[in-house]
Amino acid sequence: MSHTRWPEDVQFNPIKLEPEERSCAHCGRFTHVIDHKQRHLHSLERPLRVVSTVACCPDETCPGHGEKLVSLAEMSIAPPYWSVSWDLFAWMGHRRFARHWSVPQICAELKDRFGVEVSADLVEDYTAKYEVIVAARESDLDRLVMEYRESSGLILSIDGLQPEKGHESLYVVREIGLRRVWFAEPLLSSAAGEVKRLFEHARNLADRIGKPVRCWV
């Protein structure tokens, strides 16, 4: 999804990412770099240029040859195909649904306060995604089971994305392997008991999918 035509003189904050693990999970060989993916993102700080190294096993007979290794950290910046970072996404969603701002209000505040110029279409698209993510629950179980039928295990991550100091954080739970957002929930408190509910909810989903959780990030 892209609604942005970047000016030629825009100054991007560069972020370079490498796969955290460079050994093939199947044969143990050191993987070779085959590509570099580049993305440009709006954020609340500065525009970002994210360059992610892509690697795979050099042995064409190995199953790892067809598996692309990328940095797990990329999902903590923004999901695939997005043109905004998580912090900007959470800020827009909070203003739209917690404060009931109009789309023109959001566009104007982003420009005046952060120097971020985005279209009304972009705001509408991403606030719609925010609503879907926050509302996501076990109703997606059948789809999850189908998507993870060939996975050997799950790598889950949790991030608390705070739109602005003093307001509720949007806690997002993602699965790193398939780079999929599982669910999100705004929490007024980051107390252990509140966050524990999200871990338990994710564990219940993993149990119902029938896949083990290999680790949390």
Short mmCIF file of C-alpha atoms in Angstrom, two decimals:
data_model
loop_
_atom_site.label_atom_id
_atom_site.label_comp_id
_atom_site.label_asym_id
_atom_site.label_seq_id
_atom_site.Cartn_x
_atom_site.Cartn_y
_atom_site.Cartn_z
CA MET A 1 0.00 0.00 0.00
CA SER A 2 1.49 3.35 -1.01
CA HIS A 3 -0.09 6.81 -1.08
CA THR A 4 3.15 8.76 -1.06
CA ARG A 5 5.20 10.56 -3.67
CA TRP A 6 8.38 11.52 -1.87
CA PRO A 7 10.00 14.86 -2.77
CA GLU A 8 13.46 14.54 -4.31
CA ASP A 9 15.07 16.55 -1.50
CA VAL A 10 13.55 14.58 1.42
CA GLN A 11 16.08 13.55 4.08
CA PHE A 12 15.55 9.95 5.16
CA ASN A 13 16.82 8.40 8.38
CA PRO A 14 18.61 5.23 7.14
CA ILE A 15 18.08 1.92 8.92
CA LYS A 16 20.07 -1.12 7.76
CA LEU A 17 18.94 -4.57 8.86
CA GLU A 18 20.67 -7.95 8.65
CA PRO A 19 19.20 -11.40 9.41
CA GLU A 20 19.89 -12.24 13.05
CA GLU A 21 20.72 -15.84 12.12
CA ARG A 22 22.83 -16.50 9.02
CA SER A 23 23.05 -20.31 9.25
CA CYS A 24 20.64 -22.43 7.23
CA ALA A 25 18.11 -24.08 9.55
CA HIS A 26 18.19 -27.25 7.42
CA CYS A 27 21.85 -27.94 6.63
CA GLY A 28 23.77 -25.45 8.76
CA ARG A 29 25.57 -23.81 5.83
CA PHE A 30 26.29 -20.09 5.97
CA THR A 31 23.65 -18.35 3.87
CA HIS A 32 24.45 -16.04 0.95
CA VAL A 33 23.01 -12.57 0.35
CA ILE A 34 20.66 -12.62 -2.62
CA ASP A 35 18.91 -9.26 -2.40
CA HIS A 36 18.39 -6.01 -0.50
CA LYS A 37 14.84 -4.80 0.07
CA GLN A 38 14.32 -1.07 0.40
CA ARG A 39 11.28 0.66 1.89
CA HIS A 40 10.42 4.27 2.63
CA LEU A 41 8.21 4.95 5.64
CA HIS A 42 6.52 7.88 7.30
CA SER A 43 7.15 8.09 11.05
CA LEU A 44 6.55 10.62 13.83
CA GLU A 45 10.25 11.43 13.94
CA ARG A 46 11.75 11.50 10.45
CA PRO A 47 11.03 9.69 7.19
CA LEU A 48 12.71 6.29 7.26
CA ARG A 49 14.64 4.39 4.61
CA VAL A 50 14.73 0.75 5.70
CA VAL A 51 17.16 -1.48 3.81
CA SER A 52 16.84 -5.15 4.71
CA THR A 53 19.32 -7.81 3.61
CA VAL A 54 17.78 -10.99 2.20
CA ALA A 55 19.74 -14.26 2.37
CA CYS A 56 19.18 -17.93 1.59
CA CYS A 57 21.07 -21.24 1.56
CA PRO A 58 23.45 -21.49 -1.43
CA ASP A 59 22.79 -25.24 -1.85
CA GLU A 60 20.07 -25.57 -4.49
CA THR A 61 19.27 -29.10 -3.27
CA CYS A 62 18.58 -27.88 0.28
CA PRO A 63 15.03 -26.88 1.33
CA GLY A 64 16.59 -23.73 2.77
CA HIS A 65 17.44 -22.53 -0.74
CA GLY A 66 13.81 -21.55 -1.21
CA GLU A 67 13.49 -19.88 2.21
CA LYS A 68 14.41 -16.21 2.44
CA LEU A 69 16.04 -15.05 5.67
CA VAL A 70 15.39 -11.45 6.71
CA SER A 71 15.76 -9.51 9.93
CA LEU A 72 13.12 -10.20 12.57
CA ALA A 73 13.45 -6.56 13.62
CA GLU A 74 11.80 -5.31 10.45
CA MET A 75 8.36 -6.22 11.75
CA SER A 76 8.97 -4.08 14.83
CA ILE A 77 9.32 -1.06 12.53
CA ALA A 78 6.39 -1.77 10.20
CA PRO A 79 4.61 -4.80 8.69
CA PRO A 80 5.24 -5.72 5.04
CA TYR A 81 3.84 -3.37 2.39
CA TRP A 82 3.02 -0.59 4.86
CA SER A 83 4.20 2.96 4.20
CA VAL A 84 3.90 4.14 7.83
CA SER A 85 5.76 2.99 10.94
CA TRP A 86 4.07 1.50 14.01
CA ASP A 87 4.37 4.73 16.03
CA LEU A 88 2.56 6.79 13.39
CA PHE A 89 0.00 4.02 12.89
CA ALA A 90 -0.81 3.94 16.63
CA TRP A 91 -0.97 7.75 16.80
CA MET A 92 -3.48 7.98 13.94
CA GLY A 93 -5.64 5.14 15.30
CA HIS A 94 -5.72 6.66 18.78
CA ARG A 95 -6.80 10.07 17.47
CA ARG A 96 -9.48 8.56 15.24
CA PHE A 97 -11.13 6.16 17.66
CA ALA A 98 -10.25 7.38 21.18
CA ARG A 99 -10.56 11.11 20.52
CA HIS A 100 -12.94 10.88 17.54
CA TRP A 101 -10.91 13.24 15.39
CA SER A 102 -11.91 13.67 11.76
CA VAL A 103 -9.54 12.63 8.97
CA PRO A 104 -8.84 16.28 8.00
CA GLN A 105 -8.00 17.03 11.66
CA ILE A 106 -5.50 14.18 11.74
CA CYS A 107 -3.88 15.30 8.47
CA ALA A 108 -3.61 18.89 9.70
CA GLU A 109 -2.13 17.93 13.10
CA LEU A 110 0.43 15.62 11.50
CA LYS A 111 1.58 18.40 9.20
CA ASP A 112 1.60 21.18 11.83
CA ARG A 113 3.08 19.23 14.73
CA PHE A 114 5.34 16.63 13.11
CA GLY A 115 5.89 17.94 9.60
CA VAL A 116 4.34 14.75 8.18
CA GLU A 117 2.29 15.36 5.03
CA VAL A 118 0.00 12.49 4.15
CA SER A 119 -3.18 12.16 2.13
CA ALA A 120 -6.68 11.65 3.52
CA ASP A 121 -6.74 8.30 1.71
CA LEU A 122 -3.68 7.13 3.65
CA VAL A 123 -5.23 8.11 6.98
CA GLU A 124 -8.51 6.40 6.12
CA ASP A 125 -6.79 3.19 5.03
CA TYR A 126 -4.58 2.88 8.10
CA THR A 127 -7.23 3.83 10.63
CA ALA A 128 -9.40 1.13 9.07
CA LYS A 129 -6.52 -1.33 9.62
CA TYR A 130 -6.23 -0.10 13.22
CA GLU A 131 -9.90 -0.84 13.83
CA VAL A 132 -9.59 -4.33 12.34
CA ILE A 133 -6.48 -5.18 14.36
CA VAL A 134 -7.92 -3.95 17.64
CA ALA A 135 -11.14 -5.87 17.01
CA ALA A 136 -9.40 -9.11 15.96
CA ARG A 137 -10.31 -12.06 18.16
CA GLU A 138 -10.70 -15.84 17.94
CA SER A 139 -13.04 -15.45 14.95
CA ASP A 140 -9.90 -15.70 12.80
CA LEU A 141 -9.05 -19.15 14.17
CA ASP A 142 -9.94 -21.12 11.04
CA ARG A 143 -7.81 -18.84 8.91
CA LEU A 144 -4.90 -19.10 11.35
CA VAL A 145 -5.06 -22.89 11.34
CA MET A 146 -4.95 -22.92 7.53
CA GLU A 147 -2.09 -20.40 7.31
CA TYR A 148 0.06 -22.25 9.85
CA ARG A 149 -0.64 -25.82 8.74
CA GLU A 150 2.94 -26.28 7.44
CA SER A 151 4.72 -24.35 10.21
CA SER A 152 6.85 -26.30 12.68
CA GLY A 153 6.55 -23.69 15.42
CA LEU A 154 5.71 -20.10 16.29
CA ILE A 155 7.86 -17.08 17.11
CA LEU A 156 5.70 -14.49 18.85
CA SER A 157 6.47 -10.88 19.69
CA ILE A 158 4.70 -8.25 21.78
CA ASP A 159 5.18 -4.50 21.63
CA GLY A 160 3.53 -1.69 23.56
CA LEU A 161 3.04 1.18 21.14
CA GLN A 162 2.23 4.39 22.98
CA PRO A 163 0.78 7.13 20.73
CA GLU A 164 1.49 9.89 23.23
CA LYS A 165 2.56 10.12 26.86
CA GLY A 166 -0.38 9.86 29.24
CA HIS A 167 -2.64 7.90 26.91
CA GLU A 168 -3.33 4.21 26.59
CA SER A 169 -0.79 2.01 24.83
CA LEU A 170 -1.72 -0.23 21.92
CA TYR A 171 -0.21 -3.64 22.64
CA VAL A 172 0.33 -5.62 19.45
CA VAL A 173 1.04 -9.37 19.31
CA ARG A 174 2.66 -10.60 16.09
CA GLU A 175 3.94 -13.90 14.76
CA ILE A 176 7.39 -13.40 13.25
CA GLY A 177 7.60 -16.51 11.04
CA LEU A 178 4.74 -15.57 8.73
CA ARG A 179 5.02 -11.88 9.62
CA ARG A 180 1.38 -11.72 10.64
CA VAL A 181 -0.35 -9.50 13.21
CA TRP A 182 -2.42 -11.75 15.47
CA PHE A 183 -4.29 -9.21 17.55
CA ALA A 184 -3.97 -5.93 19.44
CA GLU A 185 -5.59 -4.33 22.43
CA PRO A 186 -5.33 -0.87 24.01
CA LEU A 187 -4.40 -1.05 27.70
CA LEU A 188 -4.76 1.78 30.19
CA SER A 189 -2.12 0.14 32.37
CA SER A 190 1.09 -1.76 31.63
CA ALA A 191 0.83 -3.62 34.95
CA ALA A 192 1.95 -7.24 34.88
CA GLY A 193 -1.59 -8.54 35.31
CA GLU A 194 -2.89 -6.60 32.31
CA VAL A 195 -0.05 -7.64 30.00
CA LYS A 196 -0.27 -11.23 31.24
CA ARG A 197 -3.76 -11.45 29.74
CA LEU A 198 -2.30 -10.84 26.29
CA PHE A 199 0.32 -13.57 26.75
CA GLU A 200 -2.40 -15.98 27.86
CA HIS A 201 -4.60 -15.03 24.92
CA ALA A 202 -1.72 -15.65 22.49
CA ARG A 203 -0.89 -18.97 24.17
CA ASN A 204 -4.53 -20.08 23.88
CA LEU A 205 -4.51 -19.21 20.17
CA ALA A 206 -1.28 -21.18 19.68
CA ASP A 207 -2.82 -24.17 21.48
CA ARG A 208 -5.92 -24.01 19.32
CA ILE A 209 -3.81 -23.75 16.18
CA GLY A 210 -1.88 -26.79 17.41
CA LYS A 211 1.62 -25.32 17.05
CA PRO A 212 4.28 -24.89 19.78
CA VAL A 213 5.60 -21.45 20.69
CA ARG A 214 9.37 -21.62 20.09
CA CYS A 215 10.13 -18.24 21.66
CA TRP A 216 8.85 -14.77 22.53
CA VAL A 217 10.50 -11.55 21.38
#
